[in-house]
XYZ file of C-alpha atoms in Angstrom:
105
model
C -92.859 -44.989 -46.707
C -94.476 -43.356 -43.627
C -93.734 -40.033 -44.855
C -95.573 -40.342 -48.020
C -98.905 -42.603 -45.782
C -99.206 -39.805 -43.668
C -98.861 -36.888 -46.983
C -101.447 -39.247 -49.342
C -103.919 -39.291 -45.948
C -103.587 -35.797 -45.220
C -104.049 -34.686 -49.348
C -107.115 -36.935 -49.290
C -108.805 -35.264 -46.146
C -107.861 -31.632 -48.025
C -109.867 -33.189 -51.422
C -112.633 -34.111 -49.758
C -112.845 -30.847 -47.787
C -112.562 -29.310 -51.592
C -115.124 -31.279 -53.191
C -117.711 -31.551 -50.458
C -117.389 -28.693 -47.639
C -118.552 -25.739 -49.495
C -120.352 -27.195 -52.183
C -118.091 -25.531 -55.260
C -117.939 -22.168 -53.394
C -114.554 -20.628 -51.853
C -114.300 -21.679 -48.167
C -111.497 -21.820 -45.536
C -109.743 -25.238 -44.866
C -107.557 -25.560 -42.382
C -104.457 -27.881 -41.485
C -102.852 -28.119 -37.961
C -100.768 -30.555 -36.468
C -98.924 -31.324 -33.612
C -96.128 -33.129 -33.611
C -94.518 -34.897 -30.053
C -91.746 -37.212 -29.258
C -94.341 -39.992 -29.561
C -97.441 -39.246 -32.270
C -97.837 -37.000 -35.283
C -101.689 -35.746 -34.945
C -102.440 -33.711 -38.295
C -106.413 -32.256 -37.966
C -107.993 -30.902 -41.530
C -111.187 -28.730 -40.606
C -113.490 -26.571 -42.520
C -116.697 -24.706 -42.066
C -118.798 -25.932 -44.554
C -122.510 -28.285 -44.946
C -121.185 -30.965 -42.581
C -121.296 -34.716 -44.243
C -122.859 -37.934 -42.880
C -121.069 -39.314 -40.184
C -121.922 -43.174 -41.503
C -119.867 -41.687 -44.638
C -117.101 -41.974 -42.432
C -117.221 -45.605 -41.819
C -117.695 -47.222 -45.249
C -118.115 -50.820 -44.968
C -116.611 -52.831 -47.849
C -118.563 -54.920 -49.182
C -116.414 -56.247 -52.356
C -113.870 -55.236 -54.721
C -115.866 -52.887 -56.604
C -116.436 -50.800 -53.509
C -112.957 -48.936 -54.066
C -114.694 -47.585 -57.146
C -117.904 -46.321 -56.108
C -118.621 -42.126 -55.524
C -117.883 -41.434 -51.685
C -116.585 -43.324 -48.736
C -112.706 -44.013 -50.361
C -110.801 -40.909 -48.689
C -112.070 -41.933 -45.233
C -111.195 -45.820 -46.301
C -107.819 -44.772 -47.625
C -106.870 -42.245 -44.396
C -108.124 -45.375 -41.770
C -105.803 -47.741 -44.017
C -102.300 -45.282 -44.002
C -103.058 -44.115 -40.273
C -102.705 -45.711 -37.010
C -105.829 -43.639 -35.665
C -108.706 -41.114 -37.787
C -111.423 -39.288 -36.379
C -114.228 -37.397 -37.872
C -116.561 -35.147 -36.916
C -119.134 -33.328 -38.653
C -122.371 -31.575 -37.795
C -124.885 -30.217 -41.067
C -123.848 -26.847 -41.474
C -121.063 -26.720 -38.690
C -118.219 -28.464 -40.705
C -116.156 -31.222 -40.701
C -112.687 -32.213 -38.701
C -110.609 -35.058 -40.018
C -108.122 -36.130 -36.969
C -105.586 -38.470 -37.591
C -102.824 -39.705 -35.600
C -99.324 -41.653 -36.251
C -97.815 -42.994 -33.890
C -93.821 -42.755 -33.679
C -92.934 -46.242 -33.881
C -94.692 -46.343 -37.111
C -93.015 -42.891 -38.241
């Protein structure tokens, strides 16, 4: 079950890369992760426009939230990981860090 919280968090920090990073144009996204006796840290980076930090940090207000256009990948990845960190800067990229801790692996 871990396996498959930390693949479906990962996948959803490479879509939004695709969709919003390089705004339909090829671009370069990365994947690294480091892997210890204690944590699983998995970072997805690109180059691209950057996105809103506050994007990051969608506040639910109801059920219909789940549905609306942006804010669900970064909902979903806080939900399946113990830790996620983003950081993004207009025109400097994005990086998506998220951690796992071993007891939960």
């Amino acid at each position: 079950a871990d396996a498959f919280r930390v693949a479906t968090a990962v996948a959803e920090a490479i879509q939004n890369a695709e969709r919003h990073a390089y705004d339909g144009e090829a671009g370069l996204i990365e994947v690294r992760y480091l892997r210890t006796p204690g944590d699983l840290v998995v970072e997805v980076s690109d180059a691209g426009r950057g996105c809103d930090p506050a994007a990051a940090d969608p506040v639910l207000a109801g059920p219909t939230d789940l549905y609306r256009e942006s804010g669900r990948g970064f909902l979903m990845m806080r939900g399946l990981m113990d830790a996620v960190e983003v950081q993004s800067a207009a025109g400097r990229g994005t990086t998506v860090r998220m951690e796992k801790g071993r007891e939960s692996c």
